[in-house]
Amino acid sequence: MDKNLNLASLAFLILFLFCFEQNEASFESKHFVLVHGSGHGAWCWYKIATLLRSAGHRVTAPDLAASGIDLLQAKSLQSISEYFKPLRDVMEGLASHERVILVGHSLGGLALSQVMEKFPERIVRVLIALAVFVSALMPGPELNVSTVNQESLRRSPPVLDSHYTYDNGPNNPPTTFSFGPTFLASTVYQLSPIEDLTLANMLLRPLRLFSDEDMSRQITLSQKNYGSVRRIVVLSEEDKLVPKDLVEWMIRHNPPDEVLKVKGSDHMVMMSKPAELGAILQKTASKYC
Protein backbone atom coordinates (compact mmCIF):
# COMPACT_ATOMS: atom_id res chain seq x y z
CA MET A 1 0.00 0.00 0.00
CA ASP A 2 2.76 2.41 1.00
CA LYS A 3 4.68 1.49 -2.13
CA ASN A 4 1.67 2.26 -4.33
CA LEU A 5 1.11 5.54 -2.48
CA ASN A 6 4.73 6.54 -3.00
CA LEU A 7 4.52 5.67 -6.69
CA ALA A 8 1.33 7.71 -7.04
CA SER A 9 2.93 10.66 -5.25
CA LEU A 10 5.99 10.42 -7.48
CA ALA A 11 3.81 10.29 -10.60
CA PHE A 12 1.87 13.36 -9.43
CA LEU A 13 5.12 15.23 -8.74
CA ILE A 14 6.48 14.39 -12.19
CA LEU A 15 3.21 15.50 -13.81
CA PHE A 16 3.21 18.74 -11.80
CA LEU A 17 6.80 19.54 -12.79
CA PHE A 18 6.05 18.73 -16.42
CA CYS A 19 3.02 21.03 -16.46
CA PHE A 20 4.99 23.76 -14.69
CA GLU A 21 7.78 23.55 -17.27
CA GLN A 22 5.24 23.60 -20.08
CA ASN A 23 3.58 26.72 -18.66
CA GLU A 24 6.97 28.39 -18.17
CA ALA A 25 7.97 27.53 -21.72
CA SER A 26 4.69 28.79 -23.22
CA PHE A 27 4.63 32.07 -21.27
CA GLU A 28 5.24 35.14 -23.39
CA SER A 29 5.91 38.45 -21.70
CA LYS A 30 3.76 41.32 -23.00
CA HIS A 31 4.39 45.07 -23.02
CA PHE A 32 1.49 47.03 -21.53
CA VAL A 33 1.31 50.82 -21.96
CA LEU A 34 -1.04 52.25 -19.33
CA VAL A 35 -2.59 55.66 -20.02
CA HIS A 36 -4.26 57.57 -17.20
CA GLY A 37 -7.30 59.82 -17.37
CA SER A 38 -8.42 63.29 -16.38
CA GLY A 39 -6.48 64.95 -13.58
CA HIS A 40 -4.61 61.76 -12.74
CA GLY A 41 -1.11 60.58 -13.58
CA ALA A 42 0.88 57.40 -13.98
CA TRP A 43 0.57 56.94 -10.21
CA CYS A 44 -3.04 55.74 -10.49
CA TRP A 45 -1.80 52.53 -12.14
CA TYR A 46 0.42 51.49 -9.22
CA LYS A 47 -1.64 48.40 -8.38
CA ILE A 48 -2.03 47.19 -11.97
CA ALA A 49 1.62 47.91 -12.79
CA THR A 50 2.69 45.85 -9.78
CA LEU A 51 0.42 42.94 -10.72
CA LEU A 52 1.54 42.87 -14.35
CA ARG A 53 5.24 43.18 -13.53
CA SER A 54 4.96 40.47 -10.88
CA ALA A 55 3.51 38.22 -13.58
CA GLY A 56 6.55 38.83 -15.78
CA HIS A 57 5.21 41.53 -18.07
CA ARG A 58 6.75 44.85 -19.05
CA VAL A 59 4.82 48.00 -18.11
CA THR A 60 5.15 51.60 -19.29
CA ALA A 61 2.94 54.24 -17.69
CA PRO A 62 3.63 57.76 -18.95
CA ASP A 63 2.42 60.98 -17.39
CA LEU A 64 0.51 62.95 -20.00
CA ALA A 65 1.41 66.63 -20.29
CA ALA A 66 0.71 68.70 -17.14
CA SER A 67 -0.17 65.48 -15.29
CA GLY A 68 1.50 63.51 -12.52
CA ILE A 69 5.06 64.78 -12.17
CA ASP A 70 5.21 66.36 -15.64
CA LEU A 71 6.59 69.89 -15.30
CA LEU A 72 4.12 71.64 -17.62
CA GLN A 73 1.12 73.49 -16.18
CA ALA A 74 -2.38 72.77 -17.47
CA LYS A 75 -3.15 76.34 -18.52
CA SER A 76 -0.04 76.40 -20.75
CA LEU A 77 -1.32 73.62 -23.04
CA GLN A 78 -2.55 74.90 -26.40
CA SER A 79 -4.21 71.78 -27.81
CA ILE A 80 -5.27 68.29 -26.84
CA SER A 81 -2.52 66.95 -29.09
CA GLU A 82 0.05 68.65 -26.85
CA TYR A 83 -1.61 66.96 -23.85
CA PHE A 84 -1.15 63.57 -25.54
CA LYS A 85 2.45 64.15 -26.68
CA PRO A 86 4.09 62.00 -23.95
CA LEU A 87 2.18 58.97 -25.23
CA ARG A 88 3.26 59.67 -28.80
CA ASP A 89 6.83 59.94 -27.53
CA VAL A 90 6.51 56.47 -25.99
CA MET A 91 5.23 55.07 -29.28
CA GLU A 92 7.99 56.72 -31.30
CA GLY A 93 10.59 55.28 -28.94
CA LEU A 94 9.53 51.67 -29.48
CA ALA A 95 11.75 49.26 -31.34
CA SER A 96 10.69 48.78 -34.96
CA HIS A 97 9.07 45.38 -34.38
CA GLU A 98 7.99 45.78 -30.76
CA ARG A 99 4.44 44.70 -29.88
CA VAL A 100 2.48 46.64 -27.29
CA ILE A 101 -0.92 46.56 -25.67
CA LEU A 102 -2.44 49.98 -24.95
CA VAL A 103 -4.70 50.35 -21.94
CA GLY A 104 -6.56 53.66 -21.57
CA HIS A 105 -8.61 54.93 -18.67
CA SER A 106 -10.96 57.92 -18.80
CA LEU A 107 -9.66 60.71 -21.03
CA GLY A 108 -6.77 58.42 -21.88
CA GLY A 109 -9.10 56.70 -24.33
CA LEU A 110 -8.86 59.72 -26.62
CA ALA A 111 -5.07 59.53 -26.41
CA LEU A 112 -5.30 55.87 -27.44
CA SER A 113 -7.54 56.78 -30.36
CA GLN A 114 -5.05 59.33 -31.64
CA VAL A 115 -2.08 56.95 -31.58
CA MET A 116 -4.18 54.13 -33.06
CA GLU A 117 -4.64 56.42 -36.06
CA LYS A 118 -1.02 57.60 -36.21
CA PHE A 119 0.82 54.39 -35.31
CA PRO A 120 -1.33 51.44 -36.51
CA GLU A 121 1.73 49.40 -37.51
CA ARG A 122 3.16 49.76 -33.98
CA ILE A 123 0.11 48.38 -32.16
CA VAL A 124 -0.99 44.75 -31.97
CA ARG A 125 -4.06 45.05 -29.73
CA VAL A 126 -5.59 47.85 -27.73
CA LEU A 127 -7.40 47.25 -24.47
CA ILE A 128 -9.59 50.29 -23.84
CA ALA A 129 -11.29 50.41 -20.41
CA LEU A 130 -13.87 52.73 -21.84
CA ALA A 131 -16.48 52.20 -19.14
CA VAL A 132 -14.13 53.56 -16.48
CA PHE A 133 -13.33 56.73 -18.40
CA VAL A 134 -13.92 60.23 -17.04
CA SER A 135 -15.43 61.32 -20.35
CA ALA A 136 -16.52 59.57 -23.52
CA LEU A 137 -13.31 58.33 -25.01
CA MET A 138 -14.08 55.85 -27.78
CA PRO A 139 -14.74 57.87 -30.91
CA GLY A 140 -14.44 56.12 -34.23
CA PRO A 141 -14.45 56.60 -37.99
CA GLU A 142 -18.25 57.01 -37.90
CA LEU A 143 -18.46 58.60 -34.44
CA ASN A 144 -16.88 62.05 -34.22
CA VAL A 145 -15.07 62.91 -31.01
CA SER A 146 -17.14 66.08 -30.51
CA THR A 147 -20.36 64.04 -30.71
CA VAL A 148 -19.02 61.65 -28.10
CA ASN A 149 -17.89 64.51 -25.87
CA GLN A 150 -21.26 66.26 -26.01
CA GLU A 151 -23.14 63.03 -25.26
CA SER A 152 -20.88 62.42 -22.28
CA LEU A 153 -21.43 65.94 -20.94
CA ARG A 154 -25.19 65.58 -21.37
CA ARG A 155 -25.21 62.49 -19.15
CA SER A 156 -22.62 63.68 -16.62
CA PRO A 157 -23.54 63.82 -12.91
CA PRO A 158 -23.44 67.13 -10.97
CA VAL A 159 -19.85 68.25 -10.35
CA LEU A 160 -20.63 69.24 -6.72
CA ASP A 161 -17.56 70.91 -5.19
CA SER A 162 -15.39 70.54 -8.29
CA HIS A 163 -14.47 73.84 -9.87
CA TYR A 164 -13.45 75.56 -13.11
CA THR A 165 -10.98 78.34 -13.79
CA TYR A 166 -11.43 81.09 -16.39
CA ASP A 167 -7.94 82.19 -17.33
CA ASN A 168 -9.23 83.95 -20.46
CA GLY A 169 -11.84 85.93 -18.57
CA PRO A 170 -15.35 85.18 -17.23
CA ASN A 171 -16.97 85.76 -20.62
CA ASN A 172 -14.93 83.02 -22.28
CA PRO A 173 -15.14 79.23 -21.87
CA PRO A 174 -13.45 77.73 -18.78
CA THR A 175 -9.82 76.73 -19.21
CA THR A 176 -9.29 74.11 -16.47
CA PHE A 177 -11.30 71.73 -14.31
CA SER A 178 -10.35 70.39 -10.86
CA PHE A 179 -12.04 67.54 -8.98
CA GLY A 180 -13.50 68.43 -5.59
CA PRO A 181 -13.04 66.12 -2.55
CA THR A 182 -16.77 65.52 -2.12
CA PHE A 183 -17.22 64.75 -5.81
CA LEU A 184 -14.29 62.32 -5.71
CA ALA A 185 -15.61 60.51 -2.64
CA SER A 186 -19.21 60.24 -3.82
CA THR A 187 -18.87 59.75 -7.57
CA VAL A 188 -15.36 58.67 -8.57
CA TYR A 189 -13.81 56.67 -5.69
CA GLN A 190 -16.96 55.62 -3.83
CA LEU A 191 -16.03 51.89 -3.87
CA SER A 192 -12.25 52.27 -3.71
CA PRO A 193 -10.16 51.89 -0.54
CA ILE A 194 -10.09 55.08 1.52
CA GLU A 195 -6.30 55.17 1.17
CA ASP A 196 -6.64 55.54 -2.60
CA LEU A 197 -9.10 58.40 -2.18
CA THR A 198 -6.60 60.10 0.13
CA LEU A 199 -3.86 59.55 -2.44
CA ALA A 200 -6.03 61.09 -5.17
CA ASN A 201 -6.78 64.16 -3.08
CA MET A 202 -3.03 64.64 -2.61
CA LEU A 203 -1.94 64.07 -6.21
CA LEU A 204 -4.72 65.14 -8.58
CA ARG A 205 -3.95 68.11 -10.81
CA PRO A 206 -6.15 70.48 -12.84
CA LEU A 207 -7.26 69.26 -16.26
CA ARG A 208 -6.90 71.54 -19.27
CA LEU A 209 -10.20 71.85 -21.12
CA PHE A 210 -10.15 71.76 -24.90
CA SER A 211 -12.77 72.86 -27.41
CA ASP A 212 -14.74 70.44 -29.56
CA GLU A 213 -13.17 72.10 -32.59
CA ASP A 214 -9.65 71.39 -31.34
CA MET A 215 -10.47 67.79 -30.48
CA SER A 216 -12.08 67.21 -33.88
CA ARG A 217 -9.01 68.61 -35.66
CA GLN A 218 -6.55 66.56 -33.65
CA ILE A 219 -8.49 63.28 -33.47
CA THR A 220 -9.71 62.39 -36.96
CA LEU A 221 -10.04 58.63 -37.32
CA SER A 222 -10.11 56.33 -40.33
CA GLN A 223 -11.21 52.75 -40.84
CA LYS A 224 -7.86 52.00 -42.48
CA ASN A 225 -5.75 52.95 -39.45
CA TYR A 226 -7.85 53.25 -36.28
CA GLY A 227 -10.25 50.59 -37.56
CA SER A 228 -7.47 48.06 -38.10
CA VAL A 229 -6.76 47.78 -34.36
CA ARG A 230 -8.78 45.39 -32.19
CA ARG A 231 -10.66 47.11 -29.38
CA ILE A 232 -11.82 45.76 -26.03
CA VAL A 233 -14.28 47.58 -23.79
CA VAL A 234 -14.12 46.93 -20.05
CA LEU A 235 -17.34 48.07 -18.41
CA SER A 236 -17.34 48.97 -14.72
CA GLU A 237 -20.90 48.25 -13.61
CA GLU A 238 -21.03 50.62 -10.61
CA ASP A 239 -19.38 53.55 -12.38
CA LYS A 240 -21.30 56.72 -11.55
CA LEU A 241 -19.25 58.99 -13.77
CA VAL A 242 -19.78 57.11 -17.03
CA PRO A 243 -23.15 55.37 -16.69
CA LYS A 244 -23.91 52.05 -18.29
CA ASP A 245 -26.34 53.56 -20.78
CA LEU A 246 -23.61 55.86 -22.11
CA VAL A 247 -21.25 52.91 -22.53
CA GLU A 248 -23.94 50.98 -24.39
CA TRP A 249 -24.57 54.03 -26.59
CA MET A 250 -20.88 54.12 -27.54
CA ILE A 251 -20.83 50.39 -28.19
CA ARG A 252 -23.83 50.65 -30.53
CA HIS A 253 -22.25 53.46 -32.53
CA ASN A 254 -18.70 52.10 -32.52
CA PRO A 255 -18.78 48.34 -31.85
CA PRO A 256 -15.61 46.87 -30.29
CA ASP A 257 -14.35 43.32 -30.67
CA GLU A 258 -15.39 42.35 -27.15
CA VAL A 259 -17.11 43.77 -24.07
CA LEU A 260 -16.06 42.59 -20.60
CA LYS A 261 -17.65 43.59 -17.29
CA VAL A 262 -16.28 44.19 -13.80
CA LYS A 263 -18.82 43.97 -10.98
CA GLY A 264 -18.60 45.98 -7.78
CA SER A 265 -16.23 48.55 -9.21
CA ASP A 266 -16.48 52.33 -9.25
CA HIS A 267 -15.05 54.62 -11.92
CA MET A 268 -11.52 53.90 -10.70
CA VAL A 269 -11.63 50.21 -11.54
CA MET A 270 -7.84 49.92 -11.23
CA MET A 271 -8.18 51.01 -7.60
CA SER A 272 -11.41 49.28 -6.54
CA LYS A 273 -10.96 45.98 -8.42
CA PRO A 274 -7.27 45.70 -9.38
CA ALA A 275 -7.11 41.89 -9.30
CA GLU A 276 -10.12 41.58 -11.61
CA LEU A 277 -8.79 44.18 -14.04
CA GLY A 278 -5.31 42.68 -13.97
CA ALA A 279 -6.73 39.25 -14.79
CA ILE A 280 -8.78 40.69 -17.66
CA LEU A 281 -5.75 42.42 -19.15
CA GLN A 282 -3.63 39.27 -19.02
CA LYS A 283 -6.41 37.04 -20.34
CA THR A 284 -7.25 39.32 -23.26
CA ALA A 285 -3.57 39.81 -24.03
CA SER A 286 -3.15 36.04 -24.29
CA LYS A 287 -6.30 35.75 -26.40
CA TYR A 288 -5.63 38.50 -28.92
CA CYS A 289 -1.84 38.84 -29.07
Tab-separated table of C-alpha atoms in Angstrom:
chain	number	residue	atom	x	y	z
A	1	MET	CA	0.000	0.000	0.000
A	2	ASP	CA	2.764	2.415	0.999
A	3	LYS	CA	4.681	1.493	-2.130
A	4	ASN	CA	1.668	2.257	-4.330
A	5	LEU	CA	1.111	5.544	-2.482
A	6	ASN	CA	4.727	6.539	-2.998
A	7	LEU	CA	4.525	5.667	-6.686
A	8	ALA	CA	1.333	7.710	-7.035
A	9	SER	CA	2.933	10.658	-5.253
A	10	LEU	CA	5.987	10.419	-7.484
A	11	ALA	CA	3.814	10.292	-10.595
A	12	PHE	CA	1.872	13.356	-9.433
A	13	LEU	CA	5.121	15.232	-8.741
A	14	ILE	CA	6.481	14.391	-12.190
A	15	LEU	CA	3.206	15.500	-13.807
A	16	PHE	CA	3.214	18.744	-11.801
A	17	LEU	CA	6.797	19.544	-12.788
A	18	PHE	CA	6.053	18.730	-16.424
A	19	CYS	CA	3.022	21.031	-16.463
A	20	PHE	CA	4.993	23.762	-14.685
A	21	GLU	CA	7.782	23.545	-17.267
A	22	GLN	CA	5.239	23.597	-20.084
A	23	ASN	CA	3.577	26.719	-18.658
A	24	GLU	CA	6.969	28.393	-18.173
A	25	ALA	CA	7.966	27.528	-21.720
A	26	SER	CA	4.688	28.794	-23.220
A	27	PHE	CA	4.629	32.073	-21.265
A	28	GLU	CA	5.243	35.142	-23.392
A	29	SER	CA	5.911	38.452	-21.705
A	30	LYS	CA	3.757	41.324	-23.000
A	31	HIS	CA	4.387	45.066	-23.016
A	32	PHE	CA	1.492	47.033	-21.531
A	33	VAL	CA	1.315	50.816	-21.962
A	34	LEU	CA	-1.039	52.249	-19.333
A	35	VAL	CA	-2.589	55.659	-20.020
A	36	HIS	CA	-4.264	57.565	-17.198
A	37	GLY	CA	-7.302	59.819	-17.372
A	38	SER	CA	-8.419	63.294	-16.383
A	39	GLY	CA	-6.475	64.950	-13.583
A	40	HIS	CA	-4.608	61.755	-12.742
A	41	GLY	CA	-1.112	60.576	-13.576
A	42	ALA	CA	0.885	57.395	-13.984
A	43	TRP	CA	0.570	56.944	-10.206
A	44	CYS	CA	-3.041	55.741	-10.487
A	45	TRP	CA	-1.799	52.531	-12.143
A	46	TYR	CA	0.418	51.491	-9.219
A	47	LYS	CA	-1.641	48.397	-8.376
A	48	ILE	CA	-2.031	47.193	-11.970
A	49	ALA	CA	1.620	47.910	-12.795
A	50	THR	CA	2.691	45.845	-9.778
A	51	LEU	CA	0.417	42.936	-10.724
A	52	LEU	CA	1.545	42.870	-14.346
A	53	ARG	CA	5.240	43.182	-13.528
A	54	SER	CA	4.963	40.471	-10.884
A	55	ALA	CA	3.511	38.219	-13.580
A	56	GLY	CA	6.547	38.835	-15.776
A	57	HIS	CA	5.212	41.534	-18.072
A	58	ARG	CA	6.748	44.849	-19.051
A	59	VAL	CA	4.818	48.000	-18.111
A	60	THR	CA	5.148	51.596	-19.290
A	61	ALA	CA	2.941	54.244	-17.687
A	62	PRO	CA	3.628	57.759	-18.950
A	63	ASP	CA	2.425	60.983	-17.389
A	64	LEU	CA	0.513	62.950	-19.997
A	65	ALA	CA	1.413	66.634	-20.285
A	66	ALA	CA	0.714	68.702	-17.137
A	67	SER	CA	-0.174	65.482	-15.289
A	68	GLY	CA	1.499	63.513	-12.516
A	69	ILE	CA	5.057	64.779	-12.173
A	70	ASP	CA	5.212	66.359	-15.640
A	71	LEU	CA	6.586	69.895	-15.295
A	72	LEU	CA	4.120	71.644	-17.616
A	73	GLN	CA	1.124	73.494	-16.178
A	74	ALA	CA	-2.381	72.772	-17.470
A	75	LYS	CA	-3.148	76.341	-18.520
A	76	SER	CA	-0.042	76.396	-20.745
A	77	LEU	CA	-1.325	73.619	-23.042
A	78	GLN	CA	-2.546	74.903	-26.400
A	79	SER	CA	-4.205	71.778	-27.808
A	80	ILE	CA	-5.267	68.287	-26.836
A	81	SER	CA	-2.519	66.954	-29.093
A	82	GLU	CA	0.048	68.653	-26.848
A	83	TYR	CA	-1.605	66.964	-23.851
A	84	PHE	CA	-1.152	63.568	-25.538
A	85	LYS	CA	2.450	64.153	-26.678
A	86	PRO	CA	4.094	62.002	-23.946
A	87	LEU	CA	2.180	58.967	-25.229
A	88	ARG	CA	3.256	59.668	-28.802
A	89	ASP	CA	6.833	59.941	-27.532
A	90	VAL	CA	6.509	56.469	-25.992
A	91	MET	CA	5.230	55.070	-29.284
A	92	GLU	CA	7.988	56.723	-31.299
A	93	GLY	CA	10.587	55.278	-28.939
A	94	LEU	CA	9.532	51.672	-29.482
A	95	ALA	CA	11.752	49.264	-31.344
A	96	SER	CA	10.695	48.783	-34.957
A	97	HIS	CA	9.072	45.380	-34.380
A	98	GLU	CA	7.989	45.779	-30.762
A	99	ARG	CA	4.444	44.697	-29.884
A	100	VAL	CA	2.479	46.640	-27.288
A	101	ILE	CA	-0.923	46.562	-25.670
A	102	LEU	CA	-2.435	49.979	-24.945
A	103	VAL	CA	-4.703	50.347	-21.937
A	104	GLY	CA	-6.557	53.659	-21.569
A	105	HIS	CA	-8.611	54.935	-18.674
A	106	SER	CA	-10.960	57.919	-18.803
A	107	LEU	CA	-9.665	60.705	-21.031
A	108	GLY	CA	-6.766	58.415	-21.881
A	109	GLY	CA	-9.101	56.695	-24.332
A	110	LEU	CA	-8.859	59.717	-26.617
A	111	ALA	CA	-5.069	59.525	-26.407
A	112	LEU	CA	-5.301	55.874	-27.438
A	113	SER	CA	-7.541	56.779	-30.363
A	114	GLN	CA	-5.053	59.331	-31.644
A	115	VAL	CA	-2.083	56.950	-31.578
A	116	MET	CA	-4.176	54.132	-33.065
A	117	GLU	CA	-4.644	56.417	-36.058
A	118	LYS	CA	-1.023	57.603	-36.210
A	119	PHE	CA	0.818	54.385	-35.311
A	120	PRO	CA	-1.330	51.445	-36.508
A	121	GLU	CA	1.731	49.399	-37.506
A	122	ARG	CA	3.155	49.762	-33.980
A	123	ILE	CA	0.114	48.377	-32.158
A	124	VAL	CA	-0.988	44.754	-31.972
A	125	ARG	CA	-4.059	45.048	-29.733
A	126	VAL	CA	-5.586	47.853	-27.731
A	127	LEU	CA	-7.399	47.246	-24.467
A	128	ILE	CA	-9.588	50.293	-23.845
A	129	ALA	CA	-11.287	50.410	-20.412
A	130	LEU	CA	-13.870	52.732	-21.838
A	131	ALA	CA	-16.485	52.204	-19.138
A	132	VAL	CA	-14.126	53.564	-16.481
A	133	PHE	CA	-13.332	56.734	-18.399
A	134	VAL	CA	-13.915	60.235	-17.039
A	135	SER	CA	-15.428	61.325	-20.354
A	136	ALA	CA	-16.520	59.566	-23.520
A	137	LEU	CA	-13.312	58.333	-25.013
A	138	MET	CA	-14.085	55.854	-27.776
A	139	PRO	CA	-14.742	57.873	-30.908
A	140	GLY	CA	-14.439	56.120	-34.228
A	141	PRO	CA	-14.450	56.595	-37.987
A	142	GLU	CA	-18.246	57.014	-37.901
A	143	LEU	CA	-18.456	58.602	-34.443
A	144	ASN	CA	-16.880	62.049	-34.223
A	145	VAL	CA	-15.068	62.908	-31.009
A	146	SER	CA	-17.142	66.078	-30.510
A	147	THR	CA	-20.364	64.042	-30.706
A	148	VAL	CA	-19.022	61.648	-28.096
A	149	ASN	CA	-17.885	64.511	-25.875
A	150	GLN	CA	-21.261	66.262	-26.007
A	151	GLU	CA	-23.139	63.035	-25.258
A	152	SER	CA	-20.878	62.423	-22.277
A	153	LEU	CA	-21.429	65.944	-20.944
A	154	ARG	CA	-25.190	65.580	-21.367
A	155	ARG	CA	-25.213	62.488	-19.154
A	156	SER	CA	-22.621	63.683	-16.620
A	157	PRO	CA	-23.540	63.817	-12.906
A	158	PRO	CA	-23.436	67.132	-10.969
A	159	VAL	CA	-19.853	68.254	-10.348
A	160	LEU	CA	-20.629	69.236	-6.716
A	161	ASP	CA	-17.557	70.910	-5.191
A	162	SER	CA	-15.393	70.539	-8.294
A	163	HIS	CA	-14.467	73.841	-9.870
A	164	TYR	CA	-13.454	75.559	-13.107
A	165	THR	CA	-10.978	78.337	-13.790
A	166	TYR	CA	-11.434	81.089	-16.386
A	167	ASP	CA	-7.940	82.192	-17.329
A	168	ASN	CA	-9.227	83.946	-20.462
A	169	GLY	CA	-11.838	85.927	-18.568
A	170	PRO	CA	-15.347	85.178	-17.228
A	171	ASN	CA	-16.971	85.765	-20.616
A	172	ASN	CA	-14.933	83.021	-22.283
A	173	PRO	CA	-15.136	79.229	-21.872
A	174	PRO	CA	-13.450	77.725	-18.780
A	175	THR	CA	-9.825	76.728	-19.210
A	176	THR	CA	-9.288	74.114	-16.473
A	177	PHE	CA	-11.296	71.729	-14.308
A	178	SER	CA	-10.348	70.390	-10.857
A	179	PHE	CA	-12.041	67.541	-8.982
A	180	GLY	CA	-13.500	68.434	-5.588
A	181	PRO	CA	-13.035	66.116	-2.554
A	182	THR	CA	-16.774	65.521	-2.124
A	183	PHE	CA	-17.215	64.747	-5.810
A	184	LEU	CA	-14.291	62.317	-5.715
A	185	ALA	CA	-15.607	60.512	-2.636
A	186	SER	CA	-19.212	60.237	-3.823
A	187	THR	CA	-18.866	59.747	-7.567
A	188	VAL	CA	-15.363	58.669	-8.575
A	189	TYR	CA	-13.805	56.673	-5.692
A	190	GLN	CA	-16.962	55.617	-3.831
A	191	LEU	CA	-16.032	51.890	-3.873
A	192	SER	CA	-12.253	52.271	-3.710
A	193	PRO	CA	-10.158	51.894	-0.540
A	194	ILE	CA	-10.094	55.083	1.518
A	195	GLU	CA	-6.296	55.174	1.169
A	196	ASP	CA	-6.642	55.545	-2.598
A	197	LEU	CA	-9.101	58.399	-2.179
A	198	THR	CA	-6.600	60.099	0.133
A	199	LEU	CA	-3.862	59.547	-2.443
A	200	ALA	CA	-6.026	61.088	-5.165
A	201	ASN	CA	-6.778	64.161	-3.078
A	202	MET	CA	-3.030	64.639	-2.612
A	203	LEU	CA	-1.941	64.072	-6.212
A	204	LEU	CA	-4.720	65.143	-8.581
A	205	ARG	CA	-3.951	68.108	-10.812
A	206	PRO	CA	-6.153	70.477	-12.842
A	207	LEU	CA	-7.265	69.261	-16.260
A	208	ARG	CA	-6.896	71.541	-19.269
A	209	LEU	CA	-10.198	71.853	-21.119
A	210	PHE	CA	-10.149	71.764	-24.904
A	211	SER	CA	-12.770	72.862	-27.413
A	212	ASP	CA	-14.745	70.440	-29.557
A	213	GLU	CA	-13.165	72.100	-32.593
A	214	ASP	CA	-9.652	71.394	-31.342
A	215	MET	CA	-10.472	67.789	-30.476
A	216	SER	CA	-12.077	67.210	-33.880
A	217	ARG	CA	-9.014	68.605	-35.661
A	218	GLN	CA	-6.548	66.559	-33.645
A	219	ILE	CA	-8.493	63.284	-33.468
A	220	THR	CA	-9.712	62.388	-36.956
A	221	LEU	CA	-10.040	58.629	-37.319
A	222	SER	CA	-10.115	56.328	-40.333
A	223	GLN	CA	-11.207	52.750	-40.841
A	224	LYS	CA	-7.855	52.005	-42.476
A	225	ASN	CA	-5.755	52.954	-39.446
A	226	TYR	CA	-7.849	53.253	-36.280
A	227	GLY	CA	-10.249	50.593	-37.557
A	228	SER	CA	-7.472	48.056	-38.104
A	229	VAL	CA	-6.756	47.783	-34.362
A	230	ARG	CA	-8.782	45.389	-32.193
A	231	ARG	CA	-10.664	47.105	-29.383
A	232	ILE	CA	-11.815	45.755	-26.027
A	233	VAL	CA	-14.281	47.579	-23.786
A	234	VAL	CA	-14.122	46.930	-20.052
A	235	LEU	CA	-17.342	48.067	-18.408
A	236	SER	CA	-17.345	48.968	-14.716
A	237	GLU	CA	-20.897	48.255	-13.614
A	238	GLU	CA	-21.030	50.624	-10.614
A	239	ASP	CA	-19.376	53.546	-12.379
A	240	LYS	CA	-21.295	56.724	-11.550
A	241	LEU	CA	-19.247	58.987	-13.774
A	242	VAL	CA	-19.779	57.108	-17.030
A	243	PRO	CA	-23.152	55.373	-16.690
A	244	LYS	CA	-23.910	52.047	-18.285
A	245	ASP	CA	-26.345	53.564	-20.783
A	246	LEU	CA	-23.607	55.856	-22.110
A	247	VAL	CA	-21.248	52.912	-22.530
A	248	GLU	CA	-23.943	50.978	-24.389
A	249	TRP	CA	-24.574	54.026	-26.592
A	250	MET	CA	-20.877	54.123	-27.538
A	251	ILE	CA	-20.827	50.390	-28.188
A	252	ARG	CA	-23.828	50.649	-30.526
A	253	HIS	CA	-22.251	53.464	-32.528
A	254	ASN	CA	-18.696	52.103	-32.522
A	255	PRO	CA	-18.781	48.335	-31.853
A	256	PRO	CA	-15.607	46.865	-30.293
A	257	ASP	CA	-14.350	43.320	-30.668
A	258	GLU	CA	-15.389	42.347	-27.150
A	259	VAL	CA	-17.106	43.773	-24.069
A	260	LEU	CA	-16.059	42.592	-20.598
A	261	LYS	CA	-17.652	43.591	-17.289
A	262	VAL	CA	-16.278	44.187	-13.805
A	263	LYS	CA	-18.824	43.966	-10.981
A	264	GLY	CA	-18.603	45.981	-7.776
A	265	SER	CA	-16.229	48.555	-9.207
A	266	ASP	CA	-16.479	52.329	-9.249
A	267	HIS	CA	-15.049	54.620	-11.919
A	268	MET	CA	-11.517	53.899	-10.703
A	269	VAL	CA	-11.630	50.212	-11.543
A	270	MET	CA	-7.844	49.920	-11.230
A	271	MET	CA	-8.184	51.006	-7.598
A	272	SER	CA	-11.410	49.280	-6.539
A	273	LYS	CA	-10.956	45.978	-8.425
A	274	PRO	CA	-7.271	45.696	-9.378
A	275	ALA	CA	-7.114	41.886	-9.299
A	276	GLU	CA	-10.115	41.579	-11.611
A	277	LEU	CA	-8.795	44.176	-14.042
A	278	GLY	CA	-5.311	42.685	-13.969
A	279	ALA	CA	-6.732	39.251	-14.786
A	280	ILE	CA	-8.779	40.694	-17.656
A	281	LEU	CA	-5.752	42.419	-19.146
A	282	GLN	CA	-3.632	39.272	-19.016
A	283	LYS	CA	-6.413	37.045	-20.343
A	284	THR	CA	-7.253	39.320	-23.255
A	285	ALA	CA	-3.567	39.809	-24.026
A	286	SER	CA	-3.155	36.042	-24.291
A	287	LYS	CA	-6.301	35.747	-26.397
A	288	TYR	CA	-5.631	38.495	-28.921
A	289	CYS	CA	-1.844	38.842	-29.065
